[in-house]
Amino acid sequence: MRPRVEAPSRNDFPQKHRPVRTCVICRQRFEKDCMQRYLCPPPGGAALVPDPSGRQPGRGFYVCGNAKCQERVASYRGWRMKCKGERA
């Protein structure tokens, strides 16, 4: 007969994976929960569209909570090439 093995407690399991994203302005990496997501604009649009829920379909860009990065996102033009083939 085999000896009885105790089930591991909840504290024995490793922490759950936390997704990490890169800020398009400062290029630093942060947890996804700490960042604001922006979407490609609809055809003919001139600026990134905020996605407060973080769940809208389409290509997304992440910006950290740093005040300088939040100010610079309005003038960020790197999305133009990345959104080129995006369909609404």
CSV table of N, CA and C in Angstrom, one decimal:
chain,number,residue,atom,x,y,z
A,1,MET,N,0.8,-1.2,0.0
A,1,MET,CA,0.0,0.0,0.0
A,1,MET,C,0.9,1.3,0.0
A,2,ARG,N,0.5,2.3,-0.8
A,2,ARG,CA,1.3,3.5,-0.9
A,2,ARG,C,1.0,4.4,0.2
A,3,PRO,N,1.9,5.2,0.7
A,3,PRO,CA,1.6,6.2,1.7
A,3,PRO,C,0.7,7.3,1.2
A,4,ARG,N,-0.1,7.8,2.0
A,4,ARG,CA,-1.0,8.9,1.6
A,4,ARG,C,-0.2,10.2,1.4
A,5,VAL,N,-0.5,10.9,0.3
A,5,VAL,CA,0.2,12.1,0.0
A,5,VAL,C,-0.8,13.3,0.2
A,6,GLU,N,-0.4,14.3,1.0
A,6,GLU,CA,-1.3,15.4,1.2
A,6,GLU,C,-1.3,16.3,0.0
A,7,ALA,N,-2.5,16.9,-0.2
A,7,ALA,CA,-2.6,17.8,-1.3
A,7,ALA,C,-1.9,19.1,-1.0
A,8,PRO,N,-1.3,19.8,-2.0
A,8,PRO,CA,-0.6,21.0,-1.7
A,8,PRO,C,-1.6,22.1,-1.3
A,9,SER,N,-1.2,23.0,-0.5
A,9,SER,CA,-2.1,24.1,-0.1
A,9,SER,C,-2.0,25.2,-1.2
A,10,ARG,N,-2.9,26.2,-1.1
A,10,ARG,CA,-2.9,27.2,-2.1
A,10,ARG,C,-1.7,28.0,-2.1
A,11,ASN,N,-1.0,28.1,-1.0
A,11,ASN,CA,0.2,28.9,-0.9
A,11,ASN,C,1.4,28.2,-1.5
A,12,ASP,N,1.3,26.9,-1.8
A,12,ASP,CA,2.3,26.2,-2.5
A,12,ASP,C,2.4,26.4,-4.0
A,13,PHE,N,1.3,26.9,-4.6
A,13,PHE,CA,1.3,27.1,-6.0
A,13,PHE,C,2.0,28.4,-6.4
A,14,PRO,N,2.6,28.4,-7.5
A,14,PRO,CA,3.3,29.7,-8.0
A,14,PRO,C,2.2,30.8,-8.3
A,15,GLN,N,2.7,32.0,-8.2
A,15,GLN,CA,1.8,33.1,-8.6
A,15,GLN,C,1.3,33.0,-10.0
A,16,LYS,N,0.1,33.5,-10.3
A,16,LYS,CA,-0.4,33.4,-11.6
A,16,LYS,C,0.4,34.4,-12.5
A,17,HIS,N,0.5,34.0,-13.8
A,17,HIS,CA,1.2,34.8,-14.8
A,17,HIS,C,0.5,36.2,-14.9
A,18,ARG,N,1.3,37.3,-15.0
A,18,ARG,CA,0.8,38.6,-15.2
A,18,ARG,C,1.3,39.1,-16.6
A,19,PRO,N,0.4,39.4,-17.5
A,19,PRO,CA,0.9,39.9,-18.8
A,19,PRO,C,1.6,41.2,-18.8
A,20,VAL,N,2.6,41.3,-19.6
A,20,VAL,CA,3.5,42.5,-19.6
A,20,VAL,C,3.4,43.1,-21.0
A,21,ARG,N,3.3,44.4,-21.1
A,21,ARG,CA,3.3,45.1,-22.4
A,21,ARG,C,4.3,46.2,-22.4
A,22,THR,N,4.7,46.7,-23.5
A,22,THR,CA,5.7,47.8,-23.7
A,22,THR,C,5.0,49.1,-24.1
A,23,CYS,N,5.4,50.1,-23.4
A,23,CYS,CA,4.9,51.5,-23.7
A,23,CYS,C,5.4,51.9,-25.0
A,24,VAL,N,4.6,52.4,-25.9
A,24,VAL,CA,5.0,52.8,-27.3
A,24,VAL,C,5.8,54.1,-27.2
A,25,ILE,N,5.7,54.8,-26.1
A,25,ILE,CA,6.4,56.1,-26.0
A,25,ILE,C,7.8,56.0,-25.4
A,26,CYS,N,7.9,55.4,-24.2
A,26,CYS,CA,9.2,55.3,-23.5
A,26,CYS,C,9.8,54.0,-23.7
A,27,ARG,N,9.1,53.0,-24.3
A,27,ARG,CA,9.7,51.6,-24.5
A,27,ARG,C,10.0,50.8,-23.3
A,28,GLN,N,9.5,51.2,-22.1
A,28,GLN,CA,9.7,50.5,-20.9
A,28,GLN,C,8.5,49.5,-20.8
A,29,ARG,N,8.8,48.4,-20.1
A,29,ARG,CA,7.8,47.3,-19.9
A,29,ARG,C,7.1,47.4,-18.6
A,30,PHE,N,5.8,47.2,-18.6
A,30,PHE,CA,5.0,47.3,-17.4
A,30,PHE,C,3.9,46.2,-17.4
A,31,GLU,N,3.3,45.9,-16.3
A,31,GLU,CA,2.2,45.0,-16.3
A,31,GLU,C,1.0,45.6,-17.1
A,32,LYS,N,0.3,44.8,-17.8
A,32,LYS,CA,-0.8,45.3,-18.6
A,32,LYS,C,-1.8,46.1,-17.8
A,33,ASP,N,-2.1,45.7,-16.6
A,33,ASP,CA,-3.1,46.4,-15.7
A,33,ASP,C,-2.7,47.8,-15.5
A,34,CYS,N,-1.4,48.2,-15.6
A,34,CYS,CA,-1.0,49.5,-15.2
A,34,CYS,C,-1.0,50.4,-16.5
A,35,MET,N,-1.4,50.0,-17.6
A,35,MET,CA,-1.3,50.7,-18.8
A,35,MET,C,-2.6,51.1,-19.5
A,36,GLN,N,-2.6,52.1,-20.3
A,36,GLN,CA,-3.8,52.5,-21.0
A,36,GLN,C,-3.7,52.0,-22.5
A,37,ARG,N,-4.7,51.4,-23.0
A,37,ARG,CA,-4.7,50.9,-24.3
A,37,ARG,C,-5.4,51.8,-25.3
A,38,TYR,N,-4.8,52.0,-26.5
A,38,TYR,CA,-5.3,52.8,-27.6
A,38,TYR,C,-5.4,51.9,-28.8
A,39,LEU,N,-6.4,52.2,-29.6
A,39,LEU,CA,-6.7,51.4,-30.9
A,39,LEU,C,-6.4,52.2,-32.1
A,40,CYS,N,-6.1,51.5,-33.2
A,40,CYS,CA,-6.0,52.2,-34.5
A,40,CYS,C,-7.3,52.9,-34.8
A,41,PRO,N,-7.2,54.1,-35.4
A,41,PRO,CA,-8.4,54.9,-35.7
A,41,PRO,C,-9.1,54.2,-36.9
A,42,PRO,N,-10.4,54.5,-37.0
A,42,PRO,CA,-11.2,54.1,-38.1
A,42,PRO,C,-10.6,54.7,-39.4
A,43,PRO,N,-10.9,54.1,-40.6
A,43,PRO,CA,-10.4,54.7,-41.8
A,43,PRO,C,-10.7,56.2,-41.9
A,44,GLY,N,-9.7,57.0,-42.2
A,44,GLY,CA,-9.9,58.4,-42.3
A,44,GLY,C,-9.6,59.1,-41.0
A,45,GLY,N,-9.5,58.3,-39.9
A,45,GLY,CA,-9.2,58.9,-38.6
A,45,GLY,C,-7.8,59.5,-38.5
A,46,ALA,N,-7.6,60.5,-37.6
A,46,ALA,CA,-6.3,61.1,-37.5
A,46,ALA,C,-5.6,60.9,-36.2
A,47,ALA,N,-6.2,60.2,-35.3
A,47,ALA,CA,-5.6,59.9,-34.0
A,47,ALA,C,-6.0,58.6,-33.4
A,48,LEU,N,-5.1,58.1,-32.5
A,48,LEU,CA,-5.5,56.8,-31.8
A,48,LEU,C,-6.7,57.0,-31.0
A,49,VAL,N,-7.5,55.9,-30.8
A,49,VAL,CA,-8.7,56.0,-30.1
A,49,VAL,C,-8.5,55.3,-28.8
A,50,PRO,N,-8.8,55.9,-27.6
A,50,PRO,CA,-8.7,55.3,-26.3
A,50,PRO,C,-9.6,54.1,-26.2
A,51,ASP,N,-9.1,53.0,-25.5
A,51,ASP,CA,-9.9,51.8,-25.2
A,51,ASP,C,-9.9,51.6,-23.7
A,52,PRO,N,-10.8,52.3,-23.0
A,52,PRO,CA,-10.8,52.2,-21.5
A,52,PRO,C,-11.0,50.7,-21.0
A,53,SER,N,-11.8,50.0,-21.7
A,53,SER,CA,-12.1,48.6,-21.3
A,53,SER,C,-10.9,47.7,-21.6
A,54,GLY,N,-10.1,48.0,-22.6
A,54,GLY,CA,-9.0,47.1,-23.0
A,54,GLY,C,-9.4,45.9,-23.7
A,55,ARG,N,-10.7,45.8,-24.2
A,55,ARG,CA,-11.2,44.6,-24.7
A,55,ARG,C,-11.7,44.8,-26.2
A,56,GLN,N,-11.6,45.9,-26.7
A,56,GLN,CA,-12.1,46.2,-28.1
A,56,GLN,C,-11.2,45.4,-29.1
A,57,PRO,N,-11.9,45.0,-30.2
A,57,PRO,CA,-11.1,44.3,-31.2
A,57,PRO,C,-10.2,45.2,-32.0
A,58,GLY,N,-9.2,44.7,-32.6
A,58,GLY,CA,-8.3,45.5,-33.4
A,58,GLY,C,-6.9,45.7,-32.8
A,59,ARG,N,-6.0,46.2,-33.6
A,59,ARG,CA,-4.6,46.4,-33.1
A,59,ARG,C,-4.6,47.5,-32.0
A,60,GLY,N,-3.9,47.1,-30.9
A,60,GLY,CA,-3.8,48.0,-29.8
A,60,GLY,C,-2.4,48.5,-29.5
A,61,PHE,N,-2.3,49.6,-28.9
A,61,PHE,CA,-1.0,50.2,-28.5
A,61,PHE,C,-1.2,50.6,-27.0
A,62,TYR,N,-0.1,50.3,-26.2
A,62,TYR,CA,-0.2,50.6,-24.8
A,62,TYR,C,0.7,51.7,-24.4
A,63,VAL,N,0.2,52.6,-23.5
A,63,VAL,CA,1.0,53.7,-23.0
A,63,VAL,C,1.0,53.6,-21.4
A,64,CYS,N,2.1,53.8,-20.8
A,64,CYS,CA,2.2,53.7,-19.4
A,64,CYS,C,1.6,54.9,-18.7
A,65,GLY,N,1.5,54.9,-17.4
A,65,GLY,CA,0.9,55.9,-16.6
A,65,GLY,C,1.7,57.1,-16.4
A,66,ASN,N,3.0,57.2,-16.9
A,66,ASN,CA,3.9,58.3,-16.7
A,66,ASN,C,3.2,59.5,-17.4
A,67,ALA,N,3.2,60.7,-16.7
A,67,ALA,CA,2.6,61.9,-17.2
A,67,ALA,C,3.2,62.3,-18.5
A,68,LYS,N,4.5,62.2,-18.7
A,68,LYS,CA,5.1,62.6,-19.9
A,68,LYS,C,4.6,61.8,-21.1
A,69,CYS,N,4.5,60.5,-20.9
A,69,CYS,CA,4.1,59.6,-21.9
A,69,CYS,C,2.6,59.8,-22.3
A,70,GLN,N,1.8,60.1,-21.3
A,70,GLN,CA,0.4,60.4,-21.5
A,70,GLN,C,0.2,61.7,-22.3
A,71,GLU,N,1.1,62.7,-22.1
A,71,GLU,CA,1.1,63.9,-22.9
A,71,GLU,C,1.5,63.7,-24.4
A,72,ARG,N,2.5,62.8,-24.5
A,72,ARG,CA,3.1,62.6,-25.9
A,72,ARG,C,2.3,61.7,-26.7
A,73,VAL,N,1.4,60.9,-26.2
A,73,VAL,CA,0.6,60.0,-27.0
A,73,VAL,C,-0.2,60.7,-28.0
A,74,ALA,N,-0.7,61.9,-27.8
A,74,ALA,CA,-1.4,62.7,-28.8
A,74,ALA,C,-0.6,63.0,-30.0
A,75,SER,N,0.7,63.1,-29.9
A,75,SER,CA,1.5,63.4,-31.0
A,75,SER,C,2.3,62.2,-31.6
A,76,TYR,N,2.0,61.0,-31.0
A,76,TYR,CA,2.7,59.8,-31.5
A,76,TYR,C,2.2,59.4,-32.9
A,77,ARG,N,3.1,59.3,-33.8
A,77,ARG,CA,2.8,59.0,-35.2
A,77,ARG,C,3.2,57.6,-35.6
A,78,GLY,N,3.8,56.9,-34.8
A,78,GLY,CA,4.3,55.5,-35.1
A,78,GLY,C,3.2,54.6,-35.5
A,79,TRP,N,2.0,54.9,-35.1
A,79,TRP,CA,0.8,54.0,-35.4
A,79,TRP,C,0.5,54.0,-36.9
A,80,ARG,N,0.8,55.0,-37.6
A,80,ARG,CA,0.4,55.1,-39.0
A,80,ARG,C,0.9,53.9,-39.8
A,81,MET,N,2.1,53.5,-39.7
A,81,MET,CA,2.7,52.4,-40.4
A,81,MET,C,2.1,51.0,-39.9
A,82,LYS,N,1.9,51.0,-38.6
A,82,LYS,CA,1.5,49.7,-38.0
A,82,LYS,C,0.0,49.5,-38.2
A,83,CYS,N,-0.8,50.5,-38.5
A,83,CYS,CA,-2.2,50.4,-38.7
A,83,CYS,C,-2.6,50.3,-40.2
A,84,LYS,N,-1.6,50.3,-41.1
A,84,LYS,CA,-1.8,50.4,-42.5
A,84,LYS,C,-2.8,49.4,-43.0
A,85,GLY,N,-2.7,48.2,-42.7
A,85,GLY,CA,-3.5,47.1,-43.2
A,85,GLY,C,-4.7,46.8,-42.3
A,86,GLU,N,-4.9,47.6,-41.3
A,86,GLU,CA,-6.0,47.3,-40.3
A,86,GLU,C,-7.3,47.6,-40.9
A,87,ARG,N,-8.3,46.7,-40.7
A,87,ARG,CA,-9.6,46.8,-41.2
A,87,ARG,C,-10.6,47.1,-40.0
A,88,ALA,N,-11.5,48.0,-40.2
A,88,ALA,CA,-12.4,48.4,-39.2
A,88,ALA,C,-13.6,47.4,-39.1
